[in-house]
Amino acid sequence: MTQKILVTGGTGFIGSHTTVELIKDGYEVVIVDDLSNSKIEVLDGIQEITGVKPQFYQFNICDERKLMDCLKAEQIDAIIHFAASKAVGESVSNPLLYYRNNLVSLMNLLDAMRQFGVGHMVFSSSCTVYGQPDQLPVTEDTPFQKAESPYGHTKQIGEDILRHVATAYPELNSIALRYFNPVGAHESALIGELPIGVPNNLIPYITQTAAGLRDELSIFGDDYDTPDGTAVRDYIHVVDLAKAHAVALDRLLKGANKEGYEFFNLGTGKGYSVLDVIKTFERVNKVKVNYKIVERRDGDIEKIYANTDLANNELGWKAELGLEDMLKSVWKWQKHMNGKSY
Ligand code: UD1
Protein backbone atom coordinates (compact mmCIF):
# COMPACT_ATOMS: atom_id res chain seq x y z
CA MET A 1 0.00 0.00 0.00
CA THR A 2 1.20 3.51 -0.74
CA GLN A 3 2.69 5.13 2.32
CA LYS A 4 1.47 8.57 3.22
CA ILE A 5 3.95 11.19 4.41
CA LEU A 6 3.03 14.45 6.12
CA VAL A 7 5.44 17.20 5.07
CA THR A 8 5.19 20.27 7.27
CA GLY A 9 6.53 23.35 5.51
CA GLY A 10 6.10 21.49 2.24
CA THR A 11 5.66 24.60 0.10
CA GLY A 12 8.92 26.04 1.41
CA PHE A 13 12.31 25.84 -0.23
CA ILE A 14 13.58 22.50 1.07
CA GLY A 15 10.08 21.11 1.67
CA SER A 16 9.02 21.53 -1.96
CA HIS A 17 12.15 19.85 -3.34
CA THR A 18 11.75 17.00 -0.86
CA THR A 19 8.09 16.60 -1.81
CA VAL A 20 9.18 16.12 -5.43
CA GLU A 21 11.65 13.38 -4.41
CA LEU A 22 9.06 11.63 -2.25
CA ILE A 23 6.48 11.60 -5.03
CA LYS A 24 9.14 10.25 -7.41
CA ASP A 25 9.82 7.48 -4.86
CA GLY A 26 6.14 6.51 -4.86
CA TYR A 27 4.94 8.09 -1.62
CA GLU A 28 1.71 10.00 -1.22
CA VAL A 29 2.45 13.44 0.24
CA VAL A 30 0.22 15.60 2.40
CA ILE A 31 1.52 19.13 2.93
CA VAL A 32 0.78 21.40 5.86
CA ASP A 33 2.05 24.96 5.53
CA ASP A 34 0.82 28.30 6.84
CA LEU A 35 2.24 30.09 3.75
CA SER A 36 4.01 32.58 6.02
CA ASN A 37 7.17 32.27 3.93
CA SER A 38 6.01 30.52 0.76
CA LYS A 39 3.37 30.73 -1.95
CA ILE A 40 0.52 28.42 -2.88
CA GLU A 41 1.75 28.49 -6.52
CA VAL A 42 4.60 26.19 -5.43
CA LEU A 43 2.05 23.37 -5.61
CA ASP A 44 1.69 24.03 -9.35
CA GLY A 45 5.46 23.71 -9.79
CA ILE A 46 5.41 20.39 -7.91
CA GLN A 47 2.54 19.21 -10.08
CA GLU A 48 4.30 20.21 -13.30
CA ILE A 49 7.41 18.28 -12.31
CA THR A 50 5.76 15.15 -10.90
CA GLY A 51 2.29 15.08 -12.43
CA VAL A 52 0.84 14.99 -8.91
CA LYS A 53 -0.62 17.82 -6.84
CA PRO A 54 -0.19 16.97 -3.18
CA GLN A 55 -3.07 17.31 -0.75
CA PHE A 56 -2.64 20.68 0.97
CA TYR A 57 -3.72 22.06 4.35
CA GLN A 58 -3.09 25.70 5.24
CA PHE A 59 -2.52 26.22 8.95
CA ASN A 60 0.24 26.77 11.47
CA ILE A 61 1.02 23.62 13.43
CA CYS A 62 1.10 25.62 16.65
CA ASP A 63 -2.68 25.32 16.21
CA GLU A 64 -3.08 22.02 18.00
CA ARG A 65 -6.73 21.52 17.17
CA LYS A 66 -6.20 21.89 13.42
CA LEU A 67 -3.22 19.57 13.59
CA MET A 68 -5.18 16.90 15.44
CA ASP A 69 -8.04 17.23 12.93
CA CYS A 70 -5.59 16.81 10.06
CA LEU A 71 -3.96 13.71 11.53
CA LYS A 72 -7.36 12.26 12.29
CA ALA A 73 -8.46 12.76 8.68
CA GLU A 74 -5.26 11.40 7.10
CA GLN A 75 -3.68 8.05 7.85
CA ILE A 76 -0.09 9.22 8.12
CA ASP A 77 2.87 6.79 8.15
CA ALA A 78 5.64 9.30 8.86
CA ILE A 79 6.34 13.01 9.16
CA ILE A 80 9.05 15.18 7.67
CA HIS A 81 9.05 18.34 9.73
CA PHE A 82 10.39 21.46 8.01
CA ALA A 83 7.94 24.12 9.16
CA ALA A 84 9.86 26.66 11.24
CA SER A 85 11.06 30.24 11.29
CA LYS A 86 14.65 30.49 10.10
CA ALA A 87 15.94 34.06 9.90
CA VAL A 88 18.82 34.32 12.36
CA GLY A 89 18.65 38.13 12.70
CA GLU A 90 14.87 38.20 13.15
CA SER A 91 15.20 35.59 15.90
CA VAL A 92 17.47 37.94 17.85
CA SER A 93 14.95 40.79 17.67
CA ASN A 94 11.87 38.58 18.17
CA PRO A 95 12.97 35.63 20.32
CA LEU A 96 9.53 34.68 21.64
CA LEU A 97 8.20 34.27 18.12
CA TYR A 98 11.03 31.83 17.40
CA TYR A 99 10.78 29.82 20.60
CA ARG A 100 7.01 29.55 20.20
CA ASN A 101 6.85 28.89 16.50
CA ASN A 102 9.71 26.39 16.39
CA LEU A 103 9.13 24.54 19.64
CA VAL A 104 5.38 24.58 20.31
CA SER A 105 4.93 23.24 16.79
CA LEU A 106 7.37 20.40 17.41
CA MET A 107 5.73 19.44 20.69
CA ASN A 108 2.28 19.54 19.09
CA LEU A 109 3.50 17.24 16.35
CA LEU A 110 5.01 14.78 18.82
CA ASP A 111 1.81 14.75 20.86
CA ALA A 112 -0.21 14.16 17.72
CA MET A 113 2.14 11.39 16.61
CA ARG A 114 1.65 9.62 19.93
CA GLN A 115 -2.09 10.05 19.78
CA PHE A 116 -2.43 8.75 16.22
CA GLY A 117 0.32 6.12 16.34
CA VAL A 118 2.73 7.77 13.89
CA GLY A 119 6.17 6.41 14.74
CA HIS A 120 8.64 8.23 12.50
CA MET A 121 9.89 11.77 12.09
CA VAL A 122 12.66 13.33 10.02
CA PHE A 123 13.54 16.68 11.58
CA SER A 124 15.13 19.75 9.94
CA SER A 125 18.11 20.64 12.01
CA SER A 126 21.03 22.84 11.12
CA CYS A 127 24.78 23.22 11.41
CA THR A 128 23.88 26.23 13.51
CA VAL A 129 23.64 23.80 16.48
CA TYR A 130 27.47 23.69 16.54
CA GLY A 131 27.94 27.48 16.88
CA GLN A 132 31.54 28.38 15.94
CA PRO A 133 33.26 25.03 16.51
CA ASP A 134 36.86 24.82 17.75
CA GLN A 135 37.82 22.27 15.11
CA LEU A 136 36.94 21.87 11.44
CA PRO A 137 35.46 20.01 9.71
CA VAL A 138 32.67 19.37 12.19
CA THR A 139 31.66 15.79 12.89
CA GLU A 140 28.47 14.77 14.65
CA ASP A 141 30.56 14.39 17.83
CA THR A 142 31.70 18.00 17.78
CA PRO A 143 30.29 19.52 20.97
CA PHE A 144 27.60 22.17 20.65
CA GLN A 145 28.74 25.66 21.58
CA LYS A 146 26.35 28.07 23.20
CA ALA A 147 23.85 29.01 20.49
CA GLU A 148 24.59 32.31 18.73
CA SER A 149 20.89 33.11 18.24
CA PRO A 150 17.42 32.11 19.47
CA TYR A 151 16.97 30.41 16.07
CA GLY A 152 20.03 28.24 16.68
CA HIS A 153 18.89 27.55 20.22
CA THR A 154 15.50 26.30 18.99
CA LYS A 155 17.32 23.75 16.82
CA GLN A 156 19.46 22.61 19.77
CA ILE A 157 16.40 22.31 22.01
CA GLY A 158 14.44 20.60 19.22
CA GLU A 159 17.10 17.92 18.97
CA ASP A 160 17.12 17.48 22.78
CA ILE A 161 13.34 17.05 22.73
CA LEU A 162 13.61 14.32 20.09
CA ARG A 163 16.36 12.54 22.03
CA HIS A 164 14.34 12.53 25.26
CA VAL A 165 11.13 11.54 23.51
CA ALA A 166 12.86 8.60 21.82
CA THR A 167 14.13 7.43 25.20
CA ALA A 168 10.74 7.73 26.87
CA TYR A 169 8.68 6.31 23.99
CA PRO A 170 10.58 3.64 22.05
CA GLU A 171 7.83 3.51 19.43
CA LEU A 172 8.68 7.08 18.40
CA ASN A 173 11.80 7.20 16.21
CA SER A 174 13.39 10.25 14.67
CA ILE A 175 16.34 11.36 12.56
CA ALA A 176 17.62 14.95 12.73
CA LEU A 177 19.40 16.17 9.62
CA ARG A 178 21.86 18.97 10.26
CA TYR A 179 21.97 20.96 7.05
CA PHE A 180 24.89 23.15 6.21
CA ASN A 181 23.94 25.91 3.69
CA PRO A 182 21.19 24.68 1.35
CA VAL A 183 21.13 26.48 -2.01
CA GLY A 184 20.22 25.71 -5.62
CA ALA A 185 16.97 24.97 -7.40
CA HIS A 186 15.31 22.09 -9.21
CA GLU A 187 16.81 21.56 -12.69
CA SER A 188 13.42 22.33 -14.26
CA ALA A 189 13.50 25.81 -12.64
CA LEU A 190 9.85 25.22 -11.70
CA ILE A 191 10.62 25.35 -7.98
CA GLY A 192 13.40 27.10 -6.09
CA GLU A 193 14.05 29.43 -3.19
CA LEU A 194 11.37 32.09 -3.03
CA PRO A 195 12.32 34.61 -0.38
CA ILE A 196 9.53 37.00 0.48
CA GLY A 197 10.80 40.58 0.72
CA VAL A 198 14.49 41.47 0.90
CA PRO A 199 16.51 38.24 1.07
CA ASN A 200 18.57 37.52 4.20
CA ASN A 201 20.58 34.77 2.60
CA LEU A 202 23.53 35.10 0.29
CA ILE A 203 22.39 33.24 -2.82
CA PRO A 204 19.03 34.93 -3.42
CA TYR A 205 20.71 38.26 -2.78
CA ILE A 206 23.33 37.45 -5.43
CA THR A 207 20.76 36.36 -8.02
CA GLN A 208 18.52 39.37 -7.39
CA THR A 209 21.51 41.71 -7.70
CA ALA A 210 22.64 40.06 -10.93
CA ALA A 211 19.06 40.37 -12.23
CA GLY A 212 19.05 44.09 -11.46
CA LEU A 213 16.38 43.84 -8.75
CA ARG A 214 18.91 44.98 -6.10
CA ASP A 215 21.65 47.58 -6.67
CA GLU A 216 24.44 45.98 -4.77
CA LEU A 217 25.28 42.99 -2.63
CA SER A 218 26.89 43.74 0.72
CA ILE A 219 29.61 41.31 1.72
CA PHE A 220 29.52 41.09 5.49
CA GLY A 221 33.16 41.40 6.48
CA ASP A 222 36.48 40.74 4.73
CA ASP A 223 38.66 40.55 7.83
CA TYR A 224 37.92 36.99 8.90
CA ASP A 225 40.72 34.49 9.39
CA THR A 226 40.05 32.79 6.03
CA PRO A 227 42.09 32.70 2.78
CA ASP A 228 40.42 35.82 1.30
CA GLY A 229 39.04 37.30 4.52
CA THR A 230 35.36 36.55 3.76
CA ALA A 231 33.36 33.97 5.73
CA VAL A 232 33.41 30.30 4.72
CA ARG A 233 30.40 27.97 4.48
CA ASP A 234 29.60 24.49 3.17
CA TYR A 235 26.96 25.02 0.46
CA ILE A 236 24.84 22.02 -0.48
CA HIS A 237 22.47 21.61 -3.43
CA VAL A 238 18.85 21.45 -2.28
CA VAL A 239 18.18 18.45 -4.55
CA ASP A 240 20.97 16.48 -2.84
CA LEU A 241 19.47 17.53 0.47
CA ALA A 242 15.98 16.47 -0.62
CA LYS A 243 17.32 13.03 -1.58
CA ALA A 244 18.88 12.67 1.86
CA HIS A 245 15.42 13.13 3.39
CA ALA A 246 14.06 10.32 1.26
CA VAL A 247 16.94 8.09 2.41
CA ALA A 248 16.41 8.97 6.09
CA LEU A 249 12.67 8.36 5.76
CA ASP A 250 13.25 4.97 4.18
CA ARG A 251 15.64 4.07 6.99
CA LEU A 252 12.98 4.84 9.60
CA LEU A 253 10.14 3.14 7.76
CA LYS A 254 12.25 -0.01 7.33
CA GLY A 255 13.29 0.07 10.98
CA ALA A 256 16.94 0.20 9.85
CA ASN A 257 17.81 2.96 12.32
CA LYS A 258 20.21 1.86 15.05
CA GLU A 259 18.92 4.24 17.72
CA GLY A 260 15.54 5.77 18.41
CA TYR A 261 17.10 9.14 17.75
CA GLU A 262 19.85 9.63 15.17
CA PHE A 263 21.47 12.70 13.64
CA PHE A 264 23.58 13.34 10.57
CA ASN A 265 25.50 16.23 9.01
CA LEU A 266 24.44 17.03 5.46
CA GLY A 267 26.94 19.03 3.45
CA THR A 268 29.51 18.50 0.71
CA GLY A 269 32.47 18.71 3.08
CA LYS A 270 33.91 21.64 1.12
CA GLY A 271 34.14 25.20 2.42
CA TYR A 272 33.76 28.17 0.09
CA SER A 273 34.15 31.85 0.95
CA VAL A 274 31.60 34.52 0.04
CA LEU A 275 34.00 35.77 -2.64
CA ASP A 276 34.47 32.23 -4.02
CA VAL A 277 30.70 32.01 -4.41
CA ILE A 278 30.37 35.38 -6.15
CA LYS A 279 33.28 34.72 -8.52
CA THR A 280 32.01 31.24 -9.39
CA PHE A 281 28.50 32.61 -9.96
CA GLU A 282 29.87 35.28 -12.32
CA ARG A 283 32.03 32.79 -14.21
CA VAL A 284 29.51 30.01 -14.78
CA ASN A 285 26.65 32.34 -15.65
CA LYS A 286 28.65 35.03 -17.47
CA VAL A 287 26.94 37.77 -15.50
CA LYS A 288 28.23 40.51 -13.20
CA VAL A 289 27.35 40.96 -9.51
CA ASN A 290 27.93 44.42 -8.02
CA TYR A 291 29.19 44.18 -4.48
CA LYS A 292 30.79 46.18 -1.71
CA ILE A 293 32.45 45.15 1.52
CA VAL A 294 30.66 46.23 4.69
CA GLU A 295 30.93 45.45 8.42
CA ARG A 296 30.53 41.92 9.69
CA ARG A 297 26.93 40.86 10.34
CA ASP A 298 25.99 40.28 13.99
CA GLY A 299 25.78 36.63 14.90
CA ASP A 300 27.73 35.39 11.85
CA ILE A 301 30.40 32.81 12.41
CA GLU A 302 33.75 32.83 10.62
CA LYS A 303 33.86 29.43 8.98
CA ILE A 304 32.17 26.08 9.09
CA TYR A 305 32.11 22.99 6.91
CA ALA A 306 31.05 19.43 7.46
CA ASN A 307 32.63 16.07 7.87
CA THR A 308 30.00 13.96 6.12
CA ASP A 309 31.48 10.49 6.72
CA LEU A 310 28.61 9.40 8.94
CA ALA A 311 25.92 10.25 6.37
CA ASN A 312 28.06 8.74 3.58
CA ASN A 313 28.73 5.48 5.40
CA GLU A 314 25.65 4.98 7.54
CA LEU A 315 22.92 6.44 5.32
CA GLY A 316 24.70 5.55 2.08
CA TRP A 317 24.05 9.10 0.89
CA LYS A 318 26.54 11.49 -0.68
CA ALA A 319 26.14 14.94 -2.17
CA GLU A 320 26.57 14.62 -5.93
CA LEU A 321 26.28 18.20 -7.12
CA GLY A 322 28.98 20.85 -6.77
CA LEU A 323 29.06 24.62 -6.37
CA GLU A 324 28.91 25.25 -10.13
CA ASP A 325 25.73 23.13 -10.46
CA MET A 326 24.21 25.00 -7.53
CA LEU A 327 24.98 28.41 -8.97
CA LYS A 328 23.87 27.58 -12.50
CA SER A 329 20.55 26.29 -11.21
CA VAL A 330 19.84 29.37 -9.10
CA TRP A 331 20.44 31.67 -12.05
CA LYS A 332 18.10 29.60 -14.22
CA TRP A 333 15.50 29.85 -11.43
CA GLN A 334 16.00 33.60 -11.03
CA LYS A 335 15.46 34.11 -14.76
CA HIS A 336 12.35 31.96 -14.63
CA MET A 337 11.05 34.11 -11.75
CA ASN A 338 11.67 37.44 -13.46
CA GLY A 339 8.41 38.86 -14.68
CA LYS A 340 6.33 36.85 -12.22
CA SER A 341 4.32 38.76 -9.72
CA TYR A 342 5.27 36.73 -6.65
C1 UD1 B 1 22.41 30.76 8.64
C2 UD1 B 1 22.52 29.57 9.56
C3 UD1 B 1 21.75 28.40 9.03
C4 UD1 B 1 20.33 28.81 8.73
C5 UD1 B 1 20.35 29.92 7.71
C6 UD1 B 1 18.93 30.29 7.43
C7 UD1 B 1 24.61 29.43 10.76
C8 UD1 B 1 26.02 28.94 10.75
N1 UD1 B 1 23.90 29.16 9.68
O1 UD1 B 1 23.22 30.51 7.54
O2 UD1 B 1 21.72 27.40 10.00
O3 UD1 B 1 19.61 27.73 8.25
O4 UD1 B 1 21.08 31.02 8.25
O5 UD1 B 1 18.74 31.62 7.16
O6 UD1 B 1 24.14 30.01 11.71
N2 UD1 B 1 26.35 37.08 3.33
C9 UD1 B 1 26.81 38.26 2.79
N3 UD1 B 1 25.89 39.13 2.27
C10 UD1 B 1 24.56 38.87 2.27
C11 UD1 B 1 24.09 37.65 2.84
C12 UD1 B 1 25.02 36.80 3.37
O7 UD1 B 1 28.01 38.53 2.76
O8 UD1 B 1 23.77 39.72 1.81
C13 UD1 B 1 27.33 36.11 3.87
C14 UD1 B 1 27.14 35.81 5.33
O9 UD1 B 1 27.83 36.69 6.14
C15 UD1 B 1 27.67 34.37 5.40
C16 UD1 B 1 27.35 33.79 4.03
O10 UD1 B 1 27.13 34.90 3.18
O11 UD1 B 1 29.05 34.38 5.56
C17 UD1 B 1 26.11 32.91 4.02
O12 UD1 B 1 25.06 33.64 4.65
P1 UD1 B 1 23.54 33.13 4.64
O13 UD1 B 1 23.17 32.69 3.29
O14 UD1 B 1 22.72 34.19 5.29
O15 UD1 B 1 23.57 31.83 5.55
P2 UD1 B 1 24.20 31.61 7.01
O16 UD1 B 1 24.14 32.83 7.81
O17 UD1 B 1 25.52 30.94 6.83
Coordinates of C-alpha atoms in Angstrom, one line a residue, residues 95-212:
P95 CA 13.0 35.6 20.3
L96 CA 9.5 34.7 21.6
L97 CA 8.2 34.3 18.1
Y98 CA 11.0 31.8 17.4
Y99 CA 10.8 29.8 20.6
R100 CA 7.0 29.5 20.2
N101 CA 6.8 28.9 16.5
N102 CA 9.7 26.4 16.4
L103 CA 9.1 24.5 19.6
V104 CA 5.4 24.6 20.3
S105 CA 4.9 23.2 16.8
L106 CA 7.4 20.4 17.4
M107 CA 5.7 19.4 20.7
N108 CA 2.3 19.5 19.1
L109 CA 3.5 17.2 16.4
L110 CA 5.0 14.8 18.8
D111 CA 1.8 14.7 20.9
A112 CA -0.2 14.2 17.7
M113 CA 2.1 11.4 16.6
R114 CA 1.6 9.6 19.9
Q115 CA -2.1 10.1 19.8
F116 CA -2.4 8.7 16.2
G117 CA 0.3 6.1 16.3
V118 CA 2.7 7.8 13.9
G119 CA 6.2 6.4 14.7
H120 CA 8.6 8.2 12.5
M121 CA 9.9 11.8 12.1
V122 CA 12.7 13.3 10.0
F123 CA 13.5 16.7 11.6
S124 CA 15.1 19.7 9.9
S125 CA 18.1 20.6 12.0
S126 CA 21.0 22.8 11.1
C127 CA 24.8 23.2 11.4
T128 CA 23.9 26.2 13.5
V129 CA 23.6 23.8 16.5
Y130 CA 27.5 23.7 16.5
G131 CA 27.9 27.5 16.9
Q132 CA 31.5 28.4 15.9
P133 CA 33.3 25.0 16.5
D134 CA 36.9 24.8 17.7
Q135 CA 37.8 22.3 15.1
L136 CA 36.9 21.9 11.4
P137 CA 35.5 20.0 9.7
V138 CA 32.7 19.4 12.2
T139 CA 31.7 15.8 12.9
E140 CA 28.5 14.8 14.7
D141 CA 30.6 14.4 17.8
T142 CA 31.7 18.0 17.8
P143 CA 30.3 19.5 21.0
F144 CA 27.6 22.2 20.6
Q145 CA 28.7 25.7 21.6
K146 CA 26.4 28.1 23.2
A147 CA 23.8 29.0 20.5
E148 CA 24.6 32.3 18.7
S149 CA 20.9 33.1 18.2
P150 CA 17.4 32.1 19.5
Y151 CA 17.0 30.4 16.1
G152 CA 20.0 28.2 16.7
H153 CA 18.9 27.6 20.2
T154 CA 15.5 26.3 19.0
K155 CA 17.3 23.7 16.8
Q156 CA 19.5 22.6 19.8
I157 CA 16.4 22.3 22.0
G158 CA 14.4 20.6 19.2
E159 CA 17.1 17.9 19.0
D160 CA 17.1 17.5 22.8
I161 CA 13.3 17.1 22.7
L162 CA 13.6 14.3 20.1
R163 CA 16.4 12.5 22.0
H164 CA 14.3 12.5 25.3
V165 CA 11.1 11.5 23.5
A166 CA 12.9 8.6 21.8
T167 CA 14.1 7.4 25.2
A168 CA 10.7 7.7 26.9
Y169 CA 8.7 6.3 24.0
P170 CA 10.6 3.6 22.1
E171 CA 7.8 3.5 19.4
L172 CA 8.7 7.1 18.4
N173 CA 11.8 7.2 16.2
S174 CA 13.4 10.2 14.7
I175 CA 16.3 11.4 12.6
A176 CA 17.6 15.0 12.7
L177 CA 19.4 16.2 9.6
R178 CA 21.9 19.0 10.3
Y179 CA 22.0 21.0 7.0
F180 CA 24.9 23.1 6.2
N181 CA 23.9 25.9 3.7
P182 CA 21.2 24.7 1.3
V183 CA 21.1 26.5 -2.0
G184 CA 20.2 25.7 -5.6
A185 CA 17.0 25.0 -7.4
H186 CA 15.3 22.1 -9.2
E187 CA 16.8 21.6 -12.7
S188 CA 13.4 22.3 -14.3
A189 CA 13.5 25.8 -12.6
L190 CA 9.8 25.2 -11.7
I191 CA 10.6 25.3 -8.0
G192 CA 13.4 27.1 -6.1
E193 CA 14.0 29.4 -3.2
L194 CA 11.4 32.1 -3.0
P195 CA 12.3 34.6 -0.4
I196 CA 9.5 37.0 0.5
G197 CA 10.8 40.6 0.7
V198 CA 14.5 41.5 0.9
P199 CA 16.5 38.2 1.1
N200 CA 18.6 37.5 4.2
N201 CA 20.6 34.8 2.6
L202 CA 23.5 35.1 0.3
I203 CA 22.4 33.2 -2.8
P204 CA 19.0 34.9 -3.4
Y205 CA 20.7 38.3 -2.8
I206 CA 23.3 37.5 -5.4
T207 CA 20.8 36.4 -8.0
Q208 CA 18.5 39.4 -7.4
T209 CA 21.5 41.7 -7.7
A210 CA 22.6 40.1 -10.9
A211 CA 19.1 40.4 -12.2
G212 CA 19.0 44.1 -11.5

